[in-house]
């Protein structure tokens, strides 16, 4: 049976940016970004396929250009609806999709690989940097 967790109201997902939440996969927390499409939403894991330790949404929403998600590190652009990189050093790569659905005005996580953990970034995240630290203080 499919387990579903309510994430957020659809109207709280921005039109021109992303909404960040966290899921759990086993012992690991993973960040996911929600994007609002025309009457739908899509969810992508929050990393760039070019350098996988670079987040697209650094905590205040990913940058958008002409409806595409932009990686600010080297300028790659990704289609919001397909996750395809259409320009930049990882052109042809895809963002990793997370299954979500809309029901009665709310977005639900429906991906069997993940459990909903919470809203916002990972709990151990250092928001001062766009890259993951290597432990220590
Ligand atoms: S890290 Fe995203 S384009 Fe290079």
mmCIF file of N, CA and C and ligand atoms in Angstrom:
data_model
loop_
_atom_site.group_PDB
_atom_site.id
_atom_site.type_symbol
_atom_site.label_atom_id
_atom_site.label_comp_id
_atom_site.label_asym_id
_atom_site.label_seq_id
_atom_site.Cartn_x
_atom_site.Cartn_y
_atom_site.Cartn_z
ATOM 1 N N UNK A 1 0.823 -1.188 0.000
ATOM 2 C CA UNK A 1 0.000 0.000 0.000
ATOM 3 C C UNK A 1 0.872 1.258 0.000
ATOM 4 N N UNK A 2 0.437 2.212 -0.740
ATOM 5 C CA UNK A 2 1.195 3.440 -0.875
ATOM 6 C C UNK A 2 1.014 4.316 0.366
ATOM 7 N N UNK A 3 2.113 4.765 0.916
ATOM 8 C CA UNK A 3 1.979 5.687 2.040
ATOM 9 C C UNK A 3 2.144 7.106 1.518
ATOM 10 N N UNK A 4 1.375 8.009 2.022
ATOM 11 C CA UNK A 4 1.415 9.377 1.546
ATOM 12 C C UNK A 4 1.535 10.329 2.724
ATOM 13 N N UNK A 5 2.330 11.353 2.522
ATOM 14 C CA UNK A 5 2.476 12.371 3.551
ATOM 15 C C UNK A 5 2.204 13.731 2.945
ATOM 16 N N UNK A 6 1.424 14.506 3.657
ATOM 17 C CA UNK A 6 1.106 15.848 3.203
ATOM 18 C C UNK A 6 2.316 16.747 3.394
ATOM 19 N N UNK A 7 2.680 17.485 2.350
ATOM 20 C CA UNK A 7 3.860 18.354 2.423
ATOM 21 C C UNK A 7 3.451 19.799 2.671
ATOM 22 N N UNK A 8 2.603 20.324 1.776
ATOM 23 C CA UNK A 8 2.300 21.758 1.827
ATOM 24 C C UNK A 8 1.073 22.028 0.958
ATOM 25 N N UNK A 9 0.418 23.154 1.196
ATOM 26 C CA UNK A 9 -0.653 23.575 0.293
ATOM 27 C C UNK A 9 -0.047 23.977 -1.052
ATOM 28 N N UNK A 10 -0.736 23.648 -2.125
ATOM 29 C CA UNK A 10 -0.242 24.001 -3.458
ATOM 30 C C UNK A 10 -0.013 25.505 -3.566
ATOM 31 N N UNK A 11 -0.913 26.280 -2.984
ATOM 32 C CA UNK A 11 -0.795 27.742 -3.127
ATOM 33 C C UNK A 11 0.436 28.296 -2.412
ATOM 34 N N UNK A 12 1.051 27.532 -1.564
ATOM 35 C CA UNK A 12 2.265 27.995 -0.885
ATOM 36 C C UNK A 12 3.546 27.646 -1.648
ATOM 37 N N UNK A 13 3.404 26.940 -2.771
ATOM 38 C CA UNK A 13 4.565 26.666 -3.620
ATOM 39 C C UNK A 13 4.703 27.845 -4.573
ATOM 40 N N UNK A 14 5.853 28.519 -4.569
ATOM 41 C CA UNK A 14 5.976 29.727 -5.387
ATOM 42 C C UNK A 14 5.914 29.435 -6.884
ATOM 43 N N UNK A 15 5.485 30.446 -7.648
ATOM 44 C CA UNK A 15 5.390 30.318 -9.106
ATOM 45 C C UNK A 15 6.746 30.406 -9.794
ATOM 46 N N UNK A 16 7.638 31.180 -9.224
ATOM 47 C CA UNK A 16 8.878 31.490 -9.928
ATOM 48 C C UNK A 16 10.107 31.121 -9.098
ATOM 49 N N UNK A 17 9.943 30.146 -8.230
ATOM 50 C CA UNK A 17 11.063 29.674 -7.436
ATOM 51 C C UNK A 17 10.717 28.251 -6.965
ATOM 52 N N UNK A 18 11.352 27.809 -5.905
ATOM 53 C CA UNK A 18 11.123 26.440 -5.443
ATOM 54 C C UNK A 18 10.797 26.420 -3.956
ATOM 55 N N UNK A 19 10.170 25.338 -3.539
ATOM 56 C CA UNK A 19 9.818 25.131 -2.135
ATOM 57 C C UNK A 19 10.609 23.915 -1.657
ATOM 58 N N UNK A 20 11.386 24.123 -0.612
ATOM 59 C CA UNK A 20 12.317 23.085 -0.163
ATOM 60 C C UNK A 20 11.730 22.252 0.972
ATOM 61 N N UNK A 21 11.880 20.936 0.880
ATOM 62 C CA UNK A 21 11.523 20.079 2.002
ATOM 63 C C UNK A 21 12.512 18.925 2.087
ATOM 64 N N UNK A 22 12.404 18.165 3.139
ATOM 65 C CA UNK A 22 13.384 17.109 3.419
ATOM 66 C C UNK A 22 12.682 15.765 3.557
ATOM 67 N N UNK A 23 13.305 14.758 2.970
ATOM 68 C CA UNK A 23 12.794 13.398 3.095
ATOM 69 C C UNK A 23 13.867 12.523 3.738
ATOM 70 N N UNK A 24 13.454 11.351 4.144
ATOM 71 C CA UNK A 24 14.393 10.399 4.724
ATOM 72 C C UNK A 24 14.436 9.159 3.843
ATOM 73 N N UNK A 25 15.660 8.711 3.579
ATOM 74 C CA UNK A 25 15.870 7.455 2.858
ATOM 75 C C UNK A 25 16.768 6.606 3.733
ATOM 76 N N UNK A 26 16.177 5.694 4.472
ATOM 77 C CA UNK A 26 16.951 4.948 5.459
ATOM 78 C C UNK A 26 17.432 5.897 6.543
ATOM 79 N N UNK A 27 18.743 5.965 6.729
ATOM 80 C CA UNK A 27 19.297 6.860 7.761
ATOM 81 C C UNK A 27 19.640 8.238 7.203
ATOM 82 N N UNK A 28 19.496 8.393 5.912
ATOM 83 C CA UNK A 28 19.940 9.634 5.275
ATOM 84 C C UNK A 28 18.791 10.606 5.040
ATOM 85 N N UNK A 29 19.069 11.877 5.311
ATOM 86 C CA UNK A 29 18.136 12.938 4.937
ATOM 87 C C UNK A 29 18.510 13.445 3.550
ATOM 88 N N UNK A 30 17.517 13.698 2.755
ATOM 89 C CA UNK A 30 17.739 14.229 1.403
ATOM 90 C C UNK A 30 16.822 15.432 1.211
ATOM 91 N N UNK A 31 17.332 16.424 0.528
ATOM 92 C CA UNK A 31 16.508 17.598 0.237
ATOM 93 C C UNK A 31 15.826 17.440 -1.119
ATOM 94 N N UNK A 32 14.598 17.961 -1.158
ATOM 95 C CA UNK A 32 13.798 17.896 -2.373
ATOM 96 C C UNK A 32 13.229 19.282 -2.638
ATOM 97 N N UNK A 33 13.193 19.680 -3.888
ATOM 98 C CA UNK A 33 12.572 20.960 -4.207
ATOM 99 C C UNK A 33 11.304 20.725 -5.016
ATOM 100 N N UNK A 34 10.294 21.477 -4.632
ATOM 101 C CA UNK A 34 9.007 21.434 -5.330
ATOM 102 C C UNK A 34 8.944 22.618 -6.275
ATOM 103 N N UNK A 35 8.468 22.380 -7.480
ATOM 104 C CA UNK A 35 8.215 23.479 -8.405
ATOM 105 C C UNK A 35 6.760 23.421 -8.837
ATOM 106 N N UNK A 36 6.224 24.600 -9.030
ATOM 107 C CA UNK A 36 4.830 24.681 -9.429
ATOM 108 C C UNK A 36 4.759 24.782 -10.942
ATOM 109 N N UNK A 37 3.992 23.910 -11.535
ATOM 110 C CA UNK A 37 3.788 23.941 -12.971
ATOM 111 C C UNK A 37 2.372 24.425 -13.213
ATOM 112 N N UNK A 38 1.934 24.378 -14.441
ATOM 113 C CA UNK A 38 0.606 24.861 -14.775
ATOM 114 C C UNK A 38 -0.443 23.909 -14.188
ATOM 115 N N UNK A 39 -0.914 24.214 -12.987
ATOM 116 C CA UNK A 39 -1.927 23.373 -12.360
ATOM 117 C C UNK A 39 -1.388 22.093 -11.740
ATOM 118 N N UNK A 40 -0.086 21.891 -11.809
ATOM 119 C CA UNK A 40 0.520 20.697 -11.224
ATOM 120 C C UNK A 40 1.774 21.088 -10.451
ATOM 121 N N UNK A 41 2.424 20.106 -9.889
ATOM 122 C CA UNK A 41 3.716 20.339 -9.254
ATOM 123 C C UNK A 41 4.660 19.221 -9.682
ATOM 124 N N UNK A 42 5.940 19.491 -9.581
ATOM 125 C CA UNK A 42 6.952 18.459 -9.790
ATOM 126 C C UNK A 42 7.936 18.565 -8.645
ATOM 127 N N UNK A 43 8.611 17.464 -8.348
ATOM 128 C CA UNK A 43 9.582 17.463 -7.252
ATOM 129 C C UNK A 43 10.875 16.837 -7.738
ATOM 130 N N UNK A 44 11.976 17.511 -7.414
ATOM 131 C CA UNK A 44 13.303 17.071 -7.840
ATOM 132 C C UNK A 44 14.238 17.072 -6.650
ATOM 133 N N UNK A 45 15.144 16.094 -6.609
ATOM 134 C CA UNK A 45 16.179 16.115 -5.572
ATOM 135 C C UNK A 45 17.025 17.373 -5.747
ATOM 136 N N UNK A 46 17.422 17.927 -4.624
ATOM 137 C CA UNK A 46 18.052 19.243 -4.618
ATOM 138 C C UNK A 46 19.569 19.154 -4.796
ATOM 139 N N UNK A 47 19.983 18.764 -5.977
ATOM 140 C CA UNK A 47 21.414 18.828 -6.294
ATOM 141 C C UNK A 47 21.579 18.977 -7.801
ATOM 142 N N UNK A 48 22.732 19.473 -8.193
ATOM 143 C CA UNK A 48 23.015 19.657 -9.613
ATOM 144 C C UNK A 48 23.725 18.416 -10.143
ATOM 145 N N UNK A 49 23.304 17.871 -11.273
ATOM 146 C CA UNK A 49 23.975 16.686 -11.823
ATOM 147 C C UNK A 49 25.416 16.959 -12.252
ATOM 148 N N UNK A 50 25.788 18.228 -12.401
ATOM 149 C CA UNK A 50 27.168 18.542 -12.781
ATOM 150 C C UNK A 50 28.101 18.300 -11.604
ATOM 151 N N UNK A 51 27.854 18.955 -10.509
ATOM 152 C CA UNK A 51 28.592 18.722 -9.267
ATOM 153 C C UNK A 51 27.527 18.365 -8.236
ATOM 154 N N UNK A 52 27.466 17.126 -7.850
ATOM 155 C CA UNK A 52 26.326 16.665 -7.062
ATOM 156 C C UNK A 52 26.320 17.189 -5.624
ATOM 157 N N UNK A 53 27.382 17.869 -5.205
ATOM 158 C CA UNK A 53 27.341 18.483 -3.871
ATOM 159 C C UNK A 53 26.862 19.926 -3.933
ATOM 160 N N UNK A 54 26.476 20.400 -5.089
ATOM 161 C CA UNK A 54 25.956 21.764 -5.237
ATOM 162 C C UNK A 54 24.434 21.724 -5.234
ATOM 163 N N UNK A 55 23.847 22.506 -4.336
ATOM 164 C CA UNK A 55 22.387 22.580 -4.253
ATOM 165 C C UNK A 55 21.835 23.603 -5.243
ATOM 166 N N UNK A 56 20.702 23.281 -5.801
ATOM 167 C CA UNK A 56 20.000 24.247 -6.660
ATOM 168 C C UNK A 56 19.270 25.265 -5.804
ATOM 169 N N UNK A 57 18.640 24.794 -4.740
ATOM 170 C CA UNK A 57 17.973 25.664 -3.766
ATOM 171 C C UNK A 57 18.847 25.688 -2.522
ATOM 172 N N UNK A 58 19.447 26.862 -2.264
ATOM 173 C CA UNK A 58 20.390 26.961 -1.149
ATOM 174 C C UNK A 58 19.702 27.339 0.153
ATOM 175 N N UNK A 59 18.377 27.346 0.141
ATOM 176 C CA UNK A 59 17.639 27.621 1.371
ATOM 177 C C UNK A 59 16.618 28.722 1.227
ATOM 178 N N UNK A 60 16.726 29.501 0.161
ATOM 179 C CA UNK A 60 15.752 30.576 -0.039
ATOM 180 C C UNK A 60 15.121 30.508 -1.424
ATOM 181 N N UNK A 61 15.088 29.324 -2.010
ATOM 182 C CA UNK A 61 14.467 29.152 -3.323
ATOM 183 C C UNK A 61 15.512 29.145 -4.418
ATOM 184 N N UNK A 62 15.332 28.237 -5.373
ATOM 185 C CA UNK A 62 16.260 28.196 -6.505
ATOM 186 C C UNK A 62 15.975 29.355 -7.446
ATOM 187 N N UNK A 63 16.991 29.711 -8.200
ATOM 188 C CA UNK A 63 16.816 30.780 -9.188
ATOM 189 C C UNK A 63 16.088 30.238 -10.416
ATOM 190 N N UNK A 64 15.239 31.066 -10.982
ATOM 191 C CA UNK A 64 14.493 30.692 -12.187
ATOM 192 C C UNK A 64 14.814 31.663 -13.310
ATOM 193 N N UNK A 65 14.845 31.140 -14.535
ATOM 194 C CA UNK A 65 14.980 32.009 -15.707
ATOM 195 C C UNK A 65 14.079 31.447 -16.802
ATOM 196 N N UNK A 66 13.137 32.241 -17.255
ATOM 197 C CA UNK A 66 12.185 31.808 -18.291
ATOM 198 C C UNK A 66 11.526 30.475 -17.932
ATOM 199 N N UNK A 67 11.226 30.288 -16.665
ATOM 200 C CA UNK A 67 10.544 29.073 -16.228
ATOM 201 C C UNK A 67 11.456 27.900 -15.954
ATOM 202 N N UNK A 68 12.743 28.061 -16.242
ATOM 203 C CA UNK A 68 13.694 26.983 -15.978
ATOM 204 C C UNK A 68 14.399 27.196 -14.645
ATOM 205 N N UNK A 69 14.776 26.095 -14.013
ATOM 206 C CA UNK A 69 15.581 26.161 -12.795
ATOM 207 C C UNK A 69 17.028 26.401 -13.212
ATOM 208 N N UNK A 70 17.710 27.305 -12.521
ATOM 209 C CA UNK A 70 19.080 27.644 -12.876
ATOM 210 C C UNK A 70 20.024 27.211 -11.758
ATOM 211 N N UNK A 71 21.102 26.538 -12.127
ATOM 212 C CA UNK A 71 22.173 26.286 -11.158
ATOM 213 C C UNK A 71 23.108 27.478 -11.221
ATOM 214 N N UNK A 72 23.249 28.178 -10.118
ATOM 215 C CA UNK A 72 24.024 29.417 -10.135
ATOM 216 C C UNK A 72 25.530 29.157 -10.158
ATOM 217 N N UNK A 73 25.948 27.911 -9.944
ATOM 218 C CA UNK A 73 27.397 27.643 -9.912
ATOM 219 C C UNK A 73 28.034 27.822 -11.296
ATOM 220 N N UNK A 74 27.497 27.139 -12.293
ATOM 221 C CA UNK A 74 28.051 27.273 -13.646
ATOM 222 C C UNK A 74 26.976 27.568 -14.683
ATOM 223 N N UNK A 75 25.783 27.898 -14.230
ATOM 224 C CA UNK A 75 24.759 28.394 -15.146
ATOM 225 C C UNK A 75 23.938 27.354 -15.876
ATOM 226 N N UNK A 76 23.978 26.097 -15.470
ATOM 227 C CA UNK A 76 23.138 25.092 -16.131
ATOM 228 C C UNK A 76 21.662 25.430 -15.912
ATOM 229 N N UNK A 77 20.830 25.146 -16.917
ATOM 230 C CA UNK A 77 19.389 25.364 -16.775
ATOM 231 C C UNK A 77 18.667 24.033 -16.950
ATOM 232 N N UNK A 78 17.588 23.893 -16.192
ATOM 233 C CA UNK A 78 16.817 22.651 -16.162
ATOM 234 C C UNK A 78 15.343 22.955 -16.377
ATOM 235 N N UNK A 79 14.709 22.199 -17.264
ATOM 236 C CA UNK A 79 13.271 22.353 -17.461
ATOM 237 C C UNK A 79 12.552 21.977 -16.175
ATOM 238 N N UNK A 80 11.636 22.846 -15.735
ATOM 239 C CA UNK A 80 10.930 22.599 -14.473
ATOM 240 C C UNK A 80 10.066 21.351 -14.530
ATOM 241 N N UNK A 81 9.528 21.045 -15.721
ATOM 242 C CA UNK A 81 8.573 19.936 -15.799
ATOM 243 C C UNK A 81 9.216 18.587 -16.113
ATOM 244 N N UNK A 82 10.359 18.585 -16.795
ATOM 245 C CA UNK A 82 10.988 17.307 -17.153
ATOM 246 C C UNK A 82 12.262 17.051 -16.363
ATOM 247 N N UNK A 83 12.854 18.112 -15.788
ATOM 248 C CA UNK A 83 14.126 17.968 -15.085
ATOM 249 C C UNK A 83 15.319 17.890 -16.020
ATOM 250 N N UNK A 84 15.098 18.036 -17.323
ATOM 251 C CA UNK A 84 16.185 17.914 -18.294
ATOM 252 C C UNK A 84 17.067 19.146 -18.269
ATOM 253 N N UNK A 85 18.379 18.924 -18.278
ATOM 254 C CA UNK A 85 19.314 20.028 -18.417
ATOM 255 C C UNK A 85 19.397 20.372 -19.899
ATOM 256 N N UNK A 86 19.003 21.593 -20.241
ATOM 257 C CA UNK A 86 18.945 21.998 -21.647
ATOM 258 C C UNK A 86 20.098 22.907 -22.036
ATOM 259 N N UNK A 87 20.885 23.301 -21.060
ATOM 260 C CA UNK A 87 22.001 24.206 -21.346
ATOM 261 C C UNK A 87 23.001 24.104 -20.191
ATOM 262 N N UNK A 88 24.275 24.122 -20.514
ATOM 263 C CA UNK A 88 25.278 24.137 -19.455
ATOM 264 C C UNK A 88 26.136 22.887 -19.485
ATOM 265 N N UNK A 89 27.041 22.770 -18.509
ATOM 266 C CA UNK A 89 28.027 21.691 -18.532
ATOM 267 C C UNK A 89 27.441 20.290 -18.369
ATOM 268 N N UNK A 90 26.228 20.179 -17.862
ATOM 269 C CA UNK A 90 25.622 18.846 -17.719
ATOM 270 C C UNK A 90 24.444 18.687 -18.691
ATOM 271 N N UNK A 91 24.497 19.388 -19.813
ATOM 272 C CA UNK A 91 23.425 19.317 -20.803
ATOM 273 C C UNK A 91 23.137 17.853 -21.155
ATOM 274 N N UNK A 92 21.855 17.504 -21.155
ATOM 275 C CA UNK A 92 21.451 16.126 -21.451
ATOM 276 C C UNK A 92 21.197 15.303 -20.195
ATOM 277 N N UNK A 93 21.714 15.773 -19.046
ATOM 278 C CA UNK A 93 21.463 15.073 -17.775
ATOM 279 C C UNK A 93 20.065 15.448 -17.267
ATOM 280 N N UNK A 94 19.595 14.703 -16.302
ATOM 281 C CA UNK A 94 18.269 14.962 -15.720
ATOM 282 C C UNK A 94 18.371 15.102 -14.218
ATOM 283 N N UNK A 95 17.528 15.956 -13.677
ATOM 284 C CA UNK A 95 17.351 15.985 -12.226
ATOM 285 C C UNK A 95 16.661 14.699 -11.808
ATOM 286 N N UNK A 96 16.885 14.299 -10.564
ATOM 287 C CA UNK A 96 16.301 13.053 -10.060
ATOM 288 C C UNK A 96 14.899 13.327 -9.511
ATOM 289 N N UNK A 97 13.922 12.656 -10.064
ATOM 290 C CA UNK A 97 12.528 12.941 -9.720
ATOM 291 C C UNK A 97 12.110 12.270 -8.409
ATOM 292 N N UNK A 98 11.252 12.945 -7.694
ATOM 293 C CA UNK A 98 10.601 12.396 -6.502
ATOM 294 C C UNK A 98 9.098 12.454 -6.761
ATOM 295 N N UNK A 99 8.396 11.382 -6.462
ATOM 296 C CA UNK A 99 6.965 11.314 -6.781
ATOM 297 C C UNK A 99 6.133 12.090 -5.764
ATOM 298 N N UNK A 100 5.320 12.992 -6.301
ATOM 299 C CA UNK A 100 4.363 13.742 -5.487
ATOM 300 C C UNK A 100 3.036 13.790 -6.239
ATOM 301 N N UNK A 101 1.983 14.113 -5.533
ATOM 302 C CA UNK A 101 0.693 14.290 -6.180
ATOM 303 C C UNK A 101 -0.070 15.401 -5.480
ATOM 304 N N UNK A 102 -1.072 15.932 -6.163
ATOM 305 C CA UNK A 102 -1.921 16.963 -5.570
ATOM 306 C C UNK A 102 -3.268 16.350 -5.244
ATOM 307 N N UNK A 103 -3.730 16.618 -4.035
ATOM 308 C CA UNK A 103 -5.081 16.181 -3.657
ATOM 309 C C UNK A 103 -5.711 17.254 -2.784
ATOM 310 N N UNK A 104 -6.889 17.694 -3.178
ATOM 311 C CA UNK A 104 -7.646 18.694 -2.420
ATOM 312 C C UNK A 104 -6.780 19.894 -2.043
ATOM 313 N N UNK A 105 -6.030 20.378 -3.017
ATOM 314 C CA UNK A 105 -5.276 21.614 -2.822
ATOM 315 C C UNK A 105 -3.969 21.470 -2.064
ATOM 316 N N UNK A 106 -3.574 20.236 -1.775
ATOM 317 C CA UNK A 106 -2.322 20.033 -1.050
ATOM 318 C C UNK A 106 -1.412 19.075 -1.835
ATOM 319 N N UNK A 107 -0.103 19.229 -1.594
ATOM 320 C CA UNK A 107 0.880 18.358 -2.236
ATOM 321 C C UNK A 107 1.236 17.227 -1.269
ATOM 322 N N UNK A 108 1.214 16.020 -1.782
ATOM 323 C CA UNK A 108 1.539 14.836 -0.974
ATOM 324 C C UNK A 108 2.747 14.114 -1.562
ATOM 325 N N UNK A 109 3.600 13.619 -0.684
ATOM 326 C CA UNK A 109 4.708 12.769 -1.103
ATOM 327 C C UNK A 109 4.155 11.360 -1.329
ATOM 328 N N UNK A 110 4.384 10.816 -2.517
ATOM 329 C CA UNK A 110 3.852 9.475 -2.832
ATOM 330 C C UNK A 110 4.968 8.518 -3.222
ATOM 331 N N UNK A 111 6.205 8.925 -3.015
ATOM 332 C CA UNK A 111 7.347 8.117 -3.449
ATOM 333 C C UNK A 111 7.675 7.072 -2.386
ATOM 334 N N UNK A 112 7.597 5.813 -2.765
ATOM 335 C CA UNK A 112 7.835 4.730 -1.805
ATOM 336 C C UNK A 112 9.285 4.665 -1.323
ATOM 337 N N UNK A 113 10.192 5.342 -2.020
ATOM 338 C CA UNK A 113 11.600 5.310 -1.621
ATOM 339 C C UNK A 113 11.904 6.258 -0.467
ATOM 340 N N UNK A 114 10.986 7.163 -0.180
ATOM 341 C CA UNK A 114 11.271 8.203 0.809
ATOM 342 C C UNK A 114 10.148 8.349 1.823
ATOM 343 N N UNK A 115 10.537 8.780 3.025
ATOM 344 C CA UNK A 115 9.559 9.201 4.038
ATOM 345 C C UNK A 115 9.689 10.699 4.214
ATOM 346 N N UNK A 116 8.563 11.346 4.417
ATOM 347 C CA UNK A 116 8.594 12.788 4.649
ATOM 348 C C UNK A 116 9.259 13.076 5.984
ATOM 349 N N UNK A 117 10.218 14.025 5.962
ATOM 350 C CA UNK A 117 10.942 14.355 7.190
ATOM 351 C C UNK A 117 10.528 15.720 7.752
ATOM 352 N N UNK A 118 10.447 16.722 6.885
ATOM 353 C CA UNK A 118 10.061 18.041 7.372
ATOM 354 C C UNK A 118 10.206 19.098 6.298
ATOM 355 N N UNK A 119 9.778 20.305 6.625
ATOM 356 C CA UNK A 119 9.890 21.419 5.699
ATOM 357 C C UNK A 119 11.254 22.067 5.839
ATOM 358 N N UNK A 120 11.740 22.642 4.746
ATOM 359 C CA UNK A 120 13.000 23.356 4.796
ATOM 360 C C UNK A 120 14.187 22.433 4.564
ATOM 361 N N UNK A 121 15.395 22.974 4.801
ATOM 362 C CA UNK A 121 16.621 22.219 4.519
ATOM 363 C C UNK A 121 16.889 21.124 5.549
ATOM 364 N N UNK A 122 17.878 20.306 5.236
ATOM 365 C CA UNK A 122 18.304 19.257 6.166
ATOM 366 C C UNK A 122 18.701 19.866 7.496
ATOM 367 N N UNK A 123 18.524 19.098 8.562
ATOM 368 C CA UNK A 123 18.776 19.637 9.887
ATOM 369 C C UNK A 123 20.248 19.941 10.137
ATOM 370 N N UNK A 124 21.161 19.257 9.434
ATOM 371 C CA UNK A 124 22.590 19.484 9.682
ATOM 372 C C UNK A 124 23.202 20.414 8.648
ATOM 373 N N UNK A 125 22.359 21.122 7.949
ATOM 374 C CA UNK A 125 22.837 21.910 6.823
ATOM 375 C C UNK A 125 23.457 23.224 7.256
ATOM 376 N N UNK A 126 24.604 23.511 6.671
ATOM 377 C CA UNK A 126 25.249 24.809 6.865
ATOM 378 C C UNK A 126 24.790 25.721 5.731
ATOM 379 N N UNK A 127 23.936 26.680 6.052
ATOM 380 C CA UNK A 127 23.363 27.536 5.025
ATOM 381 C C UNK A 127 24.331 28.619 4.543
ATOM 382 N N UNK A 128 25.504 28.679 5.138
ATOM 383 C CA UNK A 128 26.431 29.744 4.756
ATOM 384 C C UNK A 128 27.172 29.401 3.465
ATOM 385 N N UNK A 129 27.063 28.165 3.025
ATOM 386 C CA UNK A 129 27.826 27.761 1.857
ATOM 387 C C UNK A 129 26.927 27.035 0.871
ATOM 388 N N UNK A 130 27.261 27.124 -0.390
ATOM 389 C CA UNK A 130 26.518 26.387 -1.405
ATOM 390 C C UNK A 130 26.977 24.951 -1.511
ATOM 391 N N UNK A 131 28.083 24.618 -0.865
ATOM 392 C CA UNK A 131 28.609 23.261 -0.952
ATOM 393 C C UNK A 131 28.583 22.610 0.420
ATOM 394 N N UNK A 132 28.578 21.315 0.409
ATOM 395 C CA UNK A 132 28.527 20.556 1.650
ATOM 396 C C UNK A 132 29.891 20.619 2.319
ATOM 397 N N UNK A 133 29.879 20.806 3.614
ATOM 398 C CA UNK A 133 31.120 20.798 4.358
ATOM 399 C C UNK A 133 31.619 19.376 4.533
ATOM 400 N N UNK A 134 32.807 19.228 5.030
ATOM 401 C CA UNK A 134 33.360 17.893 5.219
ATOM 402 C C UNK A 134 33.473 17.553 6.691
ATOM 403 N N UNK A 135 32.429 17.825 7.430
ATOM 404 C CA UNK A 135 32.420 17.476 8.853
ATOM 405 C C UNK A 135 33.178 18.498 9.660
ATOM 406 N N UNK A 136 33.517 18.167 10.861
ATOM 407 C CA UNK A 136 34.206 19.107 11.733
ATOM 408 C C UNK A 136 33.241 20.141 12.251
ATOM 409 N N UNK A 137 33.761 21.232 12.758
ATOM 410 C CA UNK A 137 32.924 22.208 13.423
ATOM 411 C C UNK A 137 32.104 23.022 12.455
HETATM 412 S S1 LIG B 1 27.528 22.687 -10.424
HETATM 413 FE FE1 LIG B 1 25.649 23.119 -11.431
HETATM 414 S S2 LIG B 1 26.281 23.727 -13.399
HETATM 415 FE FE2 LIG B 1 28.132 23.184 -12.424
#
